[in-house]
Amino acid sequence: SQTIHQWPATLVQPVGSPLSLECTVEGTSNPNLYWYRQAAGRGLQLLFYSVGIGQISSEVPQNLSASRPQDRQFILSSKKLLLSDSGFYLCAWSSKADEQYFGPGTRLTVT
Amino acid sequence: SQQGEEDPQALSIQEGENATMNCSYKTSINNLQWYRQNSGRGLVHLILIRSNEREKHSGRLRVTLDTSKKSSSLLITASRAADTASYFCATDANFGNEKLTFGTGTRLTIIP
């Protein structure tokens, strides 16, 4: 069966520090991968998605970036965090067949 | 504005009652999906309805889709305390890409 992992589960970082969030998927090949951000009590904002290794589409201009160094690994990064980067970050995968499957999320607080 | 917007934003009902949430969207779609999110957790896929379908059932869930009105509803029958969660609709674009656009969600509280 397929599983998706995200880490860390929670993170507190000072403004201006770098960020690296990792997402890995097991049990499937060549999935579509997604990074979303969810502000408190709000819906999901799609940040990046990838249909293959090295293929990244950015949805929202910001100081975040994403990379897909391996088929089942998706990384969200920032060189310098802003206060507005605080939120709940969700990684998801799909098999190109409609449904998306979400990881447990990372709660990021920028102080 | 949001492609998918749910209403109401929040709903509280007694355990055992039925809960109905609505979703409206703006552009043509291939399918519409509903997801549930428990507090502080990831989203869980509930049900998918395709644009050529009008109604779909899964256990205590019933979803309807009216493409002429660009709207969908999610009915949860015989609600349970464990149904307390936020519910989101998500739509794809009708030109074959793999992106979903999520609504802002309905926060459902079941009162025991």
mmCIF file with all atom_site columns, C-alpha atoms in Angstrom:
data_model
loop_
_atom_site.group_PDB
_atom_site.id
_atom_site.type_symbol
_atom_site.label_atom_id
_atom_site.label_alt_id
_atom_site.label_comp_id
_atom_site.label_asym_id
_atom_site.label_entity_id
_atom_site.label_seq_id
_atom_site.pdbx_PDB_ins_code
_atom_site.Cartn_x
_atom_site.Cartn_y
_atom_site.Cartn_z
_atom_site.occupancy
_atom_site.B_iso_or_equiv
_atom_site.pdbx_formal_charge
_atom_site.auth_seq_id
_atom_site.auth_comp_id
_atom_site.auth_asym_id
_atom_site.auth_atom_id
_atom_site.pdbx_PDB_model_num
ATOM 1   C CA . SER A 1 1   ? 0.000   0.000  0.000   1.00 0.00 ? 1   SER A CA 1
ATOM 2   C CA . GLN A 1 2   ? 1.018   3.588  -0.484  1.00 0.00 ? 2   GLN A CA 1
ATOM 3   C CA . THR A 1 3   ? 2.119   5.849  2.328   1.00 0.00 ? 3   THR A CA 1
ATOM 4   C CA . ILE A 1 4   ? 3.234   9.445  2.490   1.00 0.00 ? 4   ILE A CA 1
ATOM 5   C CA . HIS A 1 5   ? 5.530   10.903 5.091   1.00 0.00 ? 5   HIS A CA 1
ATOM 6   C CA . GLN A 1 6   ? 6.274   14.465 6.053   1.00 0.00 ? 6   GLN A CA 1
ATOM 7   C CA . TRP A 1 7   ? 8.769   15.817 8.497   1.00 0.00 ? 7   TRP A CA 1
ATOM 8   C CA . PRO A 1 8   ? 9.186   17.497 10.764  1.00 0.00 ? 8   PRO A CA 1
ATOM 9   C CA . ALA A 1 9   ? 5.699   17.517 12.273  1.00 0.00 ? 9   ALA A CA 1
ATOM 10  C CA . THR A 1 10  ? 6.229   20.890 13.905  1.00 0.00 ? 10  THR A CA 1
ATOM 11  C CA . LEU A 1 11  ? 8.865   23.547 13.446  1.00 0.00 ? 11  LEU A CA 1
ATOM 12  C CA . VAL A 1 12  ? 9.571   26.903 15.055  1.00 0.00 ? 12  VAL A CA 1
ATOM 13  C CA . GLN A 1 13  ? 12.018  29.045 13.127  1.00 0.00 ? 13  GLN A CA 1
ATOM 14  C CA . PRO A 1 14  ? 13.161  32.671 13.490  1.00 0.00 ? 14  PRO A CA 1
ATOM 15  C CA . VAL A 1 15  ? 12.600  35.198 10.746  1.00 0.00 ? 15  VAL A CA 1
ATOM 16  C CA . GLY A 1 16  ? 15.402  35.123 8.199   1.00 0.00 ? 16  GLY A CA 1
ATOM 17  C CA . SER A 1 17  ? 16.376  31.519 8.839   1.00 0.00 ? 17  SER A CA 1
ATOM 18  C CA . PRO A 1 18  ? 16.340  28.845 6.111   1.00 0.00 ? 18  PRO A CA 1
ATOM 19  C CA . LEU A 1 19  ? 13.692  26.183 5.731   1.00 0.00 ? 19  LEU A CA 1
ATOM 20  C CA . SER A 1 20  ? 13.636  22.641 4.448   1.00 0.00 ? 20  SER A CA 1
ATOM 21  C CA . LEU A 1 21  ? 10.548  20.456 4.631   1.00 0.00 ? 21  LEU A CA 1
ATOM 22  C CA . GLU A 1 22  ? 10.646  16.977 3.232   1.00 0.00 ? 22  GLU A CA 1
ATOM 23  C CA . CYS A 1 23  ? 7.962   14.733 1.817   1.00 0.00 ? 23  CYS A CA 1
ATOM 24  C CA . THR A 1 24  ? 8.417   11.154 0.670   1.00 0.00 ? 24  THR A CA 1
ATOM 25  C CA . VAL A 1 25  ? 5.999   8.682  -0.835  1.00 0.00 ? 25  VAL A CA 1
ATOM 26  C CA . GLU A 1 26  ? 6.231   4.905  -0.690  1.00 0.00 ? 26  GLU A CA 1
ATOM 27  C CA . GLY A 1 27  ? 4.492   2.223  -2.682  1.00 0.00 ? 27  GLY A CA 1
ATOM 28  C CA . THR A 1 28  ? 3.958   4.050  -5.955  1.00 0.00 ? 28  THR A CA 1
ATOM 29  C CA . SER A 1 29  ? 5.994   5.204  -8.931  1.00 0.00 ? 29  SER A CA 1
ATOM 30  C CA . ASN A 1 30  ? 6.035   8.494  -10.820 1.00 0.00 ? 30  ASN A CA 1
ATOM 31  C CA . PRO A 1 31  ? 3.367   10.160 -8.694  1.00 0.00 ? 31  PRO A CA 1
ATOM 32  C CA . ASN A 1 32  ? 2.270   13.748 -9.067  1.00 0.00 ? 32  ASN A CA 1
ATOM 33  C CA . LEU A 1 33  ? 3.443   15.605 -5.949  1.00 0.00 ? 33  LEU A CA 1
ATOM 34  C CA . TYR A 1 34  ? 2.009   18.743 -4.398  1.00 0.00 ? 34  TYR A CA 1
ATOM 35  C CA . TRP A 1 35  ? 2.840   21.292 -1.700  1.00 0.00 ? 35  TRP A CA 1
ATOM 36  C CA . TYR A 1 36  ? -0.030  23.228 -0.133  1.00 0.00 ? 36  TYR A CA 1
ATOM 37  C CA . ARG A 1 37  ? -0.145  25.828 2.617   1.00 0.00 ? 37  ARG A CA 1
ATOM 38  C CA . GLN A 1 38  ? -3.127  26.259 4.878   1.00 0.00 ? 38  GLN A CA 1
ATOM 39  C CA . ALA A 1 39  ? -3.543  29.356 7.016   1.00 0.00 ? 39  ALA A CA 1
ATOM 40  C CA . ALA A 1 40  ? -5.429  28.923 10.295  1.00 0.00 ? 40  ALA A CA 1
ATOM 41  C CA . GLY A 1 41  ? -9.096  28.166 9.648   1.00 0.00 ? 41  GLY A CA 1
ATOM 42  C CA . ARG A 1 42  ? -8.707  28.564 5.899   1.00 0.00 ? 42  ARG A CA 1
ATOM 43  C CA . GLY A 1 43  ? -8.642  26.508 2.748   1.00 0.00 ? 43  GLY A CA 1
ATOM 44  C CA . LEU A 1 44  ? -5.624  25.126 0.966   1.00 0.00 ? 44  LEU A CA 1
ATOM 45  C CA . GLN A 1 45  ? -3.397  27.209 -1.246  1.00 0.00 ? 45  GLN A CA 1
ATOM 46  C CA . LEU A 1 46  ? -1.447  25.256 -3.854  1.00 0.00 ? 46  LEU A CA 1
ATOM 47  C CA . LEU A 1 47  ? 2.195   26.323 -3.772  1.00 0.00 ? 47  LEU A CA 1
ATOM 48  C CA . PHE A 1 48  ? 3.983   23.899 -6.100  1.00 0.00 ? 48  PHE A CA 1
ATOM 49  C CA . TYR A 1 49  ? 3.291   20.728 -8.002  1.00 0.00 ? 49  TYR A CA 1
ATOM 50  C CA . SER A 1 50  ? 5.458   18.277 -9.881  1.00 0.00 ? 50  SER A CA 1
ATOM 51  C CA . VAL A 1 51  ? 4.601   15.708 -12.521 1.00 0.00 ? 51  VAL A CA 1
ATOM 52  C CA . GLY A 1 52  ? 8.101   14.205 -12.638 1.00 0.00 ? 52  GLY A CA 1
ATOM 53  C CA . ILE A 1 53  ? 11.693  14.423 -11.434 1.00 0.00 ? 53  ILE A CA 1
ATOM 54  C CA . GLY A 1 54  ? 13.051  17.933 -11.856 1.00 0.00 ? 54  GLY A CA 1
ATOM 55  C CA . GLN A 1 55  ? 9.701   19.258 -13.104 1.00 0.00 ? 55  GLN A CA 1
ATOM 56  C CA . ILE A 1 56  ? 8.306   21.902 -10.787 1.00 0.00 ? 56  ILE A CA 1
ATOM 57  C CA . SER A 1 57  ? 5.396   24.249 -11.399 1.00 0.00 ? 57  SER A CA 1
ATOM 58  C CA . SER A 1 58  ? 5.012   27.246 -9.127  1.00 0.00 ? 58  SER A CA 1
ATOM 59  C CA . GLU A 1 59  ? 1.554   28.549 -8.446  1.00 0.00 ? 59  GLU A CA 1
ATOM 60  C CA . VAL A 1 60  ? 2.206   31.508 -6.187  1.00 0.00 ? 60  VAL A CA 1
ATOM 61  C CA . PRO A 1 61  ? 5.178   33.888 -6.365  1.00 0.00 ? 61  PRO A CA 1
ATOM 62  C CA . GLN A 1 62  ? 6.892   33.936 -2.993  1.00 0.00 ? 62  GLN A CA 1
ATOM 63  C CA . ASN A 1 63  ? 10.171  33.314 -1.255  1.00 0.00 ? 63  ASN A CA 1
ATOM 64  C CA . LEU A 1 64  ? 9.640   29.548 -1.254  1.00 0.00 ? 64  LEU A CA 1
ATOM 65  C CA . SER A 1 65  ? 11.016  27.022 -3.707  1.00 0.00 ? 65  SER A CA 1
ATOM 66  C CA . ALA A 1 66  ? 10.509  23.321 -4.335  1.00 0.00 ? 66  ALA A CA 1
ATOM 67  C CA . SER A 1 67  ? 12.655  20.554 -5.675  1.00 0.00 ? 67  SER A CA 1
ATOM 68  C CA . ARG A 1 68  ? 12.129  16.939 -6.645  1.00 0.00 ? 68  ARG A CA 1
ATOM 69  C CA . PRO A 1 69  ? 15.528  15.263 -6.562  1.00 0.00 ? 69  PRO A CA 1
ATOM 70  C CA . GLN A 1 70  ? 14.072  11.750 -6.678  1.00 0.00 ? 70  GLN A CA 1
ATOM 71  C CA . ASP A 1 71  ? 10.878  10.243 -8.027  1.00 0.00 ? 71  ASP A CA 1
ATOM 72  C CA . ARG A 1 72  ? 9.192   9.995  -4.643  1.00 0.00 ? 72  ARG A CA 1
ATOM 73  C CA . GLN A 1 73  ? 10.811  12.885 -2.788  1.00 0.00 ? 73  GLN A CA 1
ATOM 74  C CA . PHE A 1 74  ? 9.543   16.456 -2.734  1.00 0.00 ? 74  PHE A CA 1
ATOM 75  C CA . ILE A 1 75  ? 11.284  19.213 -0.797  1.00 0.00 ? 75  ILE A CA 1
ATOM 76  C CA . LEU A 1 76  ? 10.016  22.670 0.112   1.00 0.00 ? 76  LEU A CA 1
ATOM 77  C CA . SER A 1 77  ? 12.687  25.239 0.878   1.00 0.00 ? 77  SER A CA 1
ATOM 78  C CA . SER A 1 78  ? 13.292  28.834 1.710   1.00 0.00 ? 78  SER A CA 1
ATOM 79  C CA . LYS A 1 79  ? 16.532  30.773 2.056   1.00 0.00 ? 79  LYS A CA 1
ATOM 80  C CA . LYS A 1 80  ? 15.036  33.363 4.422   1.00 0.00 ? 80  LYS A CA 1
ATOM 81  C CA . LEU A 1 81  ? 11.737  32.858 6.197   1.00 0.00 ? 81  LEU A CA 1
ATOM 82  C CA . LEU A 1 82  ? 9.190   35.639 6.639   1.00 0.00 ? 82  LEU A CA 1
ATOM 83  C CA . LEU A 1 83  ? 6.584   35.924 9.367   1.00 0.00 ? 83  LEU A CA 1
ATOM 84  C CA . SER A 1 84  ? 3.933   35.404 6.693   1.00 0.00 ? 84  SER A CA 1
ATOM 85  C CA . ASP A 1 85  ? 5.373   31.962 5.936   1.00 0.00 ? 85  ASP A CA 1
ATOM 86  C CA . SER A 1 86  ? 3.814   30.605 9.126   1.00 0.00 ? 86  SER A CA 1
ATOM 87  C CA . GLY A 1 87  ? 1.138   28.021 8.476   1.00 0.00 ? 87  GLY A CA 1
ATOM 88  C CA . PHE A 1 88  ? 0.314   24.382 8.046   1.00 0.00 ? 88  PHE A CA 1
ATOM 89  C CA . TYR A 1 89  ? 2.158   22.813 5.119   1.00 0.00 ? 89  TYR A CA 1
ATOM 90  C CA . LEU A 1 90  ? 0.681   19.772 3.473   1.00 0.00 ? 90  LEU A CA 1
ATOM 91  C CA . CYS A 1 91  ? 2.251   17.462 0.941   1.00 0.00 ? 91  CYS A CA 1
ATOM 92  C CA . ALA A 1 92  ? 0.068   15.302 -1.276  1.00 0.00 ? 92  ALA A CA 1
ATOM 93  C CA . TRP A 1 93  ? 0.460   12.795 -4.061  1.00 0.00 ? 93  TRP A CA 1
ATOM 94  C CA . SER A 1 94  ? -1.773  11.456 -6.776  1.00 0.00 ? 94  SER A CA 1
ATOM 95  C CA . SER A 1 95  ? -1.450  8.724  -9.335  1.00 0.00 ? 95  SER A CA 1
ATOM 96  C CA . LYS A 1 96  ? -2.651  11.059 -12.074 1.00 0.00 ? 96  LYS A CA 1
ATOM 97  C CA . ALA A 1 97  ? -6.106  9.549  -11.574 1.00 0.00 ? 97  ALA A CA 1
ATOM 98  C CA . ASP A 1 98  ? -7.850  12.337 -9.695  1.00 0.00 ? 98  ASP A CA 1
ATOM 99  C CA . GLU A 1 99  ? -7.789  11.649 -5.943  1.00 0.00 ? 99  GLU A CA 1
ATOM 100 C CA . GLN A 1 100 ? -5.028  13.204 -3.899  1.00 0.00 ? 100 GLN A CA 1
ATOM 101 C CA . TYR A 1 101 ? -3.585  11.606 -0.784  1.00 0.00 ? 101 TYR A CA 1
ATOM 102 C CA . PHE A 1 102 ? -2.260  13.863 1.903   1.00 0.00 ? 102 PHE A CA 1
ATOM 103 C CA . GLY A 1 103 ? 0.531   13.608 4.402   1.00 0.00 ? 103 GLY A CA 1
ATOM 104 C CA . PRO A 1 104 ? 0.093   14.497 8.073   1.00 0.00 ? 104 PRO A CA 1
ATOM 105 C CA . GLY A 1 105 ? 1.371   18.042 7.595   1.00 0.00 ? 105 GLY A CA 1
ATOM 106 C CA . THR A 1 106 ? 4.024   20.278 9.132   1.00 0.00 ? 106 THR A CA 1
ATOM 107 C CA . ARG A 1 107 ? 3.052   23.109 11.456  1.00 0.00 ? 107 ARG A CA 1
ATOM 108 C CA . LEU A 1 108 ? 5.522   25.958 10.841  1.00 0.00 ? 108 LEU A CA 1
ATOM 109 C CA . THR A 1 109 ? 5.705   28.937 13.157  1.00 0.00 ? 109 THR A CA 1
ATOM 110 C CA . VAL A 1 110 ? 8.019   31.763 12.189  1.00 0.00 ? 110 VAL A CA 1
ATOM 111 C CA . THR A 1 111 ? 8.913   33.973 15.128  1.00 0.00 ? 111 THR A CA 1
ATOM 112 C CA . SER B 2 1   ? -12.076 34.494 -5.851  1.00 0.00 ? 1   SER B CA 1
ATOM 113 C CA . GLN B 2 2   ? -12.135 30.839 -4.856  1.00 0.00 ? 2   GLN B CA 1
ATOM 114 C CA . GLN B 2 3   ? -12.977 28.269 -7.523  1.00 0.00 ? 3   GLN B CA 1
ATOM 115 C CA . GLY B 2 4   ? -14.766 26.281 -4.836  1.00 0.00 ? 4   GLY B CA 1
ATOM 116 C CA . GLU B 2 5   ? -16.618 27.951 -2.034  1.00 0.00 ? 5   GLU B CA 1
ATOM 117 C CA . GLU B 2 6   ? -18.478 26.048 0.623   1.00 0.00 ? 6   GLU B CA 1
ATOM 118 C CA . ASP B 2 7   ? -21.385 27.169 2.676   1.00 0.00 ? 7   ASP B CA 1
ATOM 119 C CA . PRO B 2 8   ? -22.117 27.384 5.439   1.00 0.00 ? 8   PRO B CA 1
ATOM 120 C CA . GLN B 2 9   ? -18.691 28.245 6.831   1.00 0.00 ? 9   GLN B CA 1
ATOM 121 C CA . ALA B 2 10  ? -19.664 26.533 10.077  1.00 0.00 ? 10  ALA B CA 1
ATOM 122 C CA . LEU B 2 11  ? -22.437 24.143 11.044  1.00 0.00 ? 11  LEU B CA 1
ATOM 123 C CA . SER B 2 12  ? -23.384 22.651 14.414  1.00 0.00 ? 12  SER B CA 1
ATOM 124 C CA . ILE B 2 13  ? -25.963 19.894 14.702  1.00 0.00 ? 13  ILE B CA 1
ATOM 125 C CA . GLN B 2 14  ? -27.060 17.265 17.194  1.00 0.00 ? 14  GLN B CA 1
ATOM 126 C CA . GLU B 2 15  ? -25.736 13.765 16.877  1.00 0.00 ? 15  GLU B CA 1
ATOM 127 C CA . GLY B 2 16  ? -28.066 11.673 14.742  1.00 0.00 ? 16  GLY B CA 1
ATOM 128 C CA . GLU B 2 17  ? -29.230 14.572 12.574  1.00 0.00 ? 17  GLU B CA 1
ATOM 129 C CA . ASN B 2 18  ? -28.296 14.992 8.937   1.00 0.00 ? 18  ASN B CA 1
ATOM 130 C CA . ALA B 2 19  ? -25.690 17.556 7.858   1.00 0.00 ? 19  ALA B CA 1
ATOM 131 C CA . THR B 2 20  ? -25.737 19.246 4.476   1.00 0.00 ? 20  THR B CA 1
ATOM 132 C CA . MET B 2 21  ? -22.896 21.300 3.055   1.00 0.00 ? 21  MET B CA 1
ATOM 133 C CA . ASN B 2 22  ? -22.834 23.081 -0.282  1.00 0.00 ? 22  ASN B CA 1
ATOM 134 C CA . CYS B 2 23  ? -20.096 23.965 -2.703  1.00 0.00 ? 23  CYS B CA 1
ATOM 135 C CA . SER B 2 24  ? -20.190 26.382 -5.624  1.00 0.00 ? 24  SER B CA 1
ATOM 136 C CA . TYR B 2 25  ? -17.591 26.727 -8.325  1.00 0.00 ? 25  TYR B CA 1
ATOM 137 C CA . LYS B 2 26  ? -16.997 28.947 -11.321 1.00 0.00 ? 26  LYS B CA 1
ATOM 138 C CA . THR B 2 27  ? -15.456 27.087 -14.263 1.00 0.00 ? 27  THR B CA 1
ATOM 139 C CA . SER B 2 28  ? -16.184 23.858 -16.115 1.00 0.00 ? 28  SER B CA 1
ATOM 140 C CA . ILE B 2 29  ? -14.883 20.759 -14.405 1.00 0.00 ? 29  ILE B CA 1
ATOM 141 C CA . ASN B 2 30  ? -14.095 17.116 -15.069 1.00 0.00 ? 30  ASN B CA 1
ATOM 142 C CA . ASN B 2 31  ? -14.911 16.099 -11.535 1.00 0.00 ? 31  ASN B CA 1
ATOM 143 C CA . LEU B 2 32  ? -15.559 17.407 -8.066  1.00 0.00 ? 32  LEU B CA 1
ATOM 144 C CA . GLN B 2 33  ? -14.224 15.850 -4.899  1.00 0.00 ? 33  GLN B CA 1
ATOM 145 C CA . TRP B 2 34  ? -14.981 16.136 -1.207  1.00 0.00 ? 34  TRP B CA 1
ATOM 146 C CA . TYR B 2 35  ? -12.343 15.835 1.512   1.00 0.00 ? 35  TYR B CA 1
ATOM 147 C CA . ARG B 2 36  ? -12.450 15.779 5.292   1.00 0.00 ? 36  ARG B CA 1
ATOM 148 C CA . GLN B 2 37  ? -9.847  17.271 7.607   1.00 0.00 ? 37  GLN B CA 1
ATOM 149 C CA . ASN B 2 38  ? -9.694  16.580 11.296  1.00 0.00 ? 38  ASN B CA 1
ATOM 150 C CA . SER B 2 39  ? -8.116  19.365 13.309  1.00 0.00 ? 39  SER B CA 1
ATOM 151 C CA . GLY B 2 40  ? -4.378  19.591 12.751  1.00 0.00 ? 40  GLY B CA 1
ATOM 152 C CA . ARG B 2 41  ? -4.285  16.659 10.353  1.00 0.00 ? 41  ARG B CA 1
ATOM 153 C CA . GLY B 2 42  ? -4.000  16.029 6.656   1.00 0.00 ? 42  GLY B CA 1
ATOM 154 C CA . LEU B 2 43  ? -7.001  15.806 4.362   1.00 0.00 ? 43  LEU B CA 1
ATOM 155 C CA . VAL B 2 44  ? -8.737  12.525 3.653   1.00 0.00 ? 44  VAL B CA 1
ATOM 156 C CA . HIS B 2 45  ? -10.474 11.879 0.364   1.00 0.00 ? 45  HIS B CA 1
ATOM 157 C CA . LEU B 2 46  ? -14.167 11.050 0.791   1.00 0.00 ? 46  LEU B CA 1
ATOM 158 C CA . ILE B 2 47  ? -15.814 10.856 -2.582  1.00 0.00 ? 47  ILE B CA 1
ATOM 159 C CA . LEU B 2 48  ? -15.412 11.900 -6.207  1.00 0.00 ? 48  LEU B CA 1
ATOM 160 C CA . ILE B 2 49  ? -18.247 12.704 -8.570  1.00 0.00 ? 49  ILE B CA 1
ATOM 161 C CA . ARG B 2 50  ? -17.675 13.139 -12.287 1.00 0.00 ? 50  ARG B CA 1
ATOM 162 C CA . SER B 2 51  ? -19.236 15.868 -14.380 1.00 0.00 ? 51  SER B CA 1
ATOM 163 C CA . ASN B 2 52  ? -21.554 13.384 -16.102 1.00 0.00 ? 52  ASN B CA 1
ATOM 164 C CA . GLU B 2 53  ? -22.880 12.075 -12.788 1.00 0.00 ? 53  GLU B CA 1
ATOM 165 C CA . ARG B 2 54  ? -25.672 13.695 -10.799 1.00 0.00 ? 54  ARG B CA 1
ATOM 166 C CA . GLU B 2 55  ? -25.588 11.748 -7.549  1.00 0.00 ? 55  GLU B CA 1
ATOM 167 C CA . LYS B 2 56  ? -23.246 9.384  -5.780  1.00 0.00 ? 56  LYS B CA 1
ATOM 168 C CA . HIS B 2 57  ? -23.409 7.477  -2.521  1.00 0.00 ? 57  HIS B CA 1
ATOM 169 C CA . SER B 2 58  ? -20.746 6.106  -0.203  1.00 0.00 ? 58  SER B CA 1
ATOM 170 C CA . GLY B 2 59  ? -21.938 4.734  3.122   1.00 0.00 ? 59  GLY B CA 1
ATOM 171 C CA . ARG B 2 60  ? -23.607 7.602  4.985   1.00 0.00 ? 60  ARG B CA 1
ATOM 172 C CA . LEU B 2 61  ? -22.428 10.129 2.397   1.00 0.00 ? 61  LEU B CA 1
ATOM 173 C CA . ARG B 2 62  ? -24.491 11.381 -0.492  1.00 0.00 ? 62  ARG B CA 1
ATOM 174 C CA . VAL B 2 63  ? -23.083 13.819 -3.009  1.00 0.00 ? 63  VAL B CA 1
ATOM 175 C CA . THR B 2 64  ? -25.016 15.613 -5.700  1.00 0.00 ? 64  THR B CA 1
ATOM 176 C CA . LEU B 2 65  ? -23.683 17.632 -8.598  1.00 0.00 ? 65  LEU B CA 1
ATOM 177 C CA . ASP B 2 66  ? -25.547 20.180 -10.680 1.00 0.00 ? 66  ASP B CA 1
ATOM 178 C CA . THR B 2 67  ? -23.268 21.328 -13.468 1.00 0.00 ? 67  THR B CA 1
ATOM 179 C CA . SER B 2 68  ? -25.855 23.794 -14.781 1.00 0.00 ? 68  SER B CA 1
ATOM 180 C CA . LYS B 2 69  ? -25.718 25.629 -11.463 1.00 0.00 ? 69  LYS B CA 1
ATOM 181 C CA . LYS B 2 70  ? -22.054 24.827 -10.876 1.00 0.00 ? 70  LYS B CA 1
ATOM 182 C CA . SER B 2 71  ? -22.845 23.506 -7.433  1.00 0.00 ? 71  SER B CA 1
ATOM 183 C CA . SER B 2 72  ? -22.533 20.372 -5.338  1.00 0.00 ? 72  SER B CA 1
ATOM 184 C CA . SER B 2 73  ? -23.832 19.254 -1.999  1.00 0.00 ? 73  SER B CA 1
ATOM 185 C CA . LEU B 2 74  ? -22.535 16.781 0.547   1.00 0.00 ? 74  LEU B CA 1
ATOM 186 C CA . LEU B 2 75  ? -25.078 15.141 2.833   1.00 0.00 ? 75  LEU B CA 1
ATOM 187 C CA . ILE B 2 76  ? -23.952 13.178 5.865   1.00 0.00 ? 76  ILE B CA 1
ATOM 188 C CA . THR B 2 77  ? -26.816 11.137 7.283   1.00 0.00 ? 77  THR B CA 1
ATOM 189 C CA . ALA B 2 78  ? -27.207 10.005 10.891  1.00 0.00 ? 78  ALA B CA 1
ATOM 190 C CA . SER B 2 79  ? -24.259 12.106 12.023  1.00 0.00 ? 79  SER B CA 1
ATOM 191 C CA . ARG B 2 80  ? -21.839 10.877 14.679  1.00 0.00 ? 80  ARG B CA 1
ATOM 192 C CA . ALA B 2 81  ? -19.460 12.704 16.972  1.00 0.00 ? 81  ALA B CA 1
ATOM 193 C CA . ALA B 2 82  ? -16.581 11.348 14.873  1.00 0.00 ? 82  ALA B CA 1
ATOM 194 C CA . ASP B 2 83  ? -17.902 13.300 11.879  1.00 0.00 ? 83  ASP B CA 1
ATOM 195 C CA . THR B 2 84  ? -16.750 16.514 13.558  1.00 0.00 ? 84  THR B CA 1
ATOM 196 C CA . ALA B 2 85  ? -14.220 17.939 11.106  1.00 0.00 ? 85  ALA B CA 1
ATOM 197 C CA . SER B 2 86  ? -13.783 20.459 8.313   1.00 0.00 ? 86  SER B CA 1
ATOM 198 C CA . TYR B 2 87  ? -15.068 19.471 4.898   1.00 0.00 ? 87  TYR B CA 1
ATOM 199 C CA . PHE B 2 88  ? -13.650 20.798 1.651   1.00 0.00 ? 88  PHE B CA 1
ATOM 200 C CA . CYS B 2 89  ? -14.748 20.526 -1.932  1.00 0.00 ? 89  CYS B CA 1
ATOM 201 C CA . ALA B 2 90  ? -12.104 20.459 -4.646  1.00 0.00 ? 90  ALA B CA 1
ATOM 202 C CA . THR B 2 91  ? -12.451 20.883 -8.370  1.00 0.00 ? 91  THR B CA 1
ATOM 203 C CA . ASP B 2 92  ? -10.166 20.224 -11.286 1.00 0.00 ? 92  ASP B CA 1
ATOM 204 C CA . ALA B 2 93  ? -9.961  22.329 -14.400 1.00 0.00 ? 93  ALA B CA 1
ATOM 205 C CA . ASN B 2 94  ? -11.629 20.964 -17.477 1.00 0.00 ? 94  ASN B CA 1
ATOM 206 C CA . PHE B 2 95  ? -8.478  20.928 -19.572 1.00 0.00 ? 95  PHE B CA 1
ATOM 207 C CA . GLY B 2 96  ? -6.602  17.934 -18.266 1.00 0.00 ? 96  GLY B CA 1
ATOM 208 C CA . ASN B 2 97  ? -4.053  19.250 -15.841 1.00 0.00 ? 97  ASN B CA 1
ATOM 209 C CA . GLU B 2 98  ? -3.533  17.621 -12.512 1.00 0.00 ? 98  GLU B CA 1
ATOM 210 C CA . LYS B 2 99  ? -4.290  20.523 -10.218 1.00 0.00 ? 99  LYS B CA 1
ATOM 211 C CA . LEU B 2 100 ? -7.130  20.740 -7.763  1.00 0.00 ? 100 LEU B CA 1
ATOM 212 C CA . THR B 2 101 ? -8.571  23.951 -6.411  1.00 0.00 ? 101 THR B CA 1
ATOM 213 C CA . PHE B 2 102 ? -9.892  23.680 -2.858  1.00 0.00 ? 102 PHE B CA 1
ATOM 214 C CA . GLY B 2 103 ? -12.652 25.692 -1.297  1.00 0.00 ? 103 GLY B CA 1
ATOM 215 C CA . THR B 2 104 ? -12.464 27.388 2.056   1.00 0.00 ? 104 THR B CA 1
ATOM 216 C CA . GLY B 2 105 ? -14.292 24.595 3.856   1.00 0.00 ? 105 GLY B CA 1
ATOM 217 C CA . THR B 2 106 ? -17.213 24.029 6.179   1.00 0.00 ? 106 THR B CA 1
ATOM 218 C CA . ARG B 2 107 ? -16.448 23.426 9.829   1.00 0.00 ? 107 ARG B CA 1
ATOM 219 C CA . LEU B 2 108 ? -18.904 20.768 11.056  1.00 0.00 ? 108 LEU B CA 1
ATOM 220 C CA . THR B 2 109 ? -19.445 20.196 14.767  1.00 0.00 ? 109 THR B CA 1
ATOM 221 C CA . ILE B 2 110 ? -21.555 17.278 15.961  1.00 0.00 ? 110 ILE B CA 1
ATOM 222 C CA . ILE B 2 111 ? -22.967 17.823 19.429  1.00 0.00 ? 111 ILE B CA 1
ATOM 223 C CA . PRO B 2 112 ? -23.263 14.561 21.402  1.00 0.00 ? 112 PRO B CA 1
#
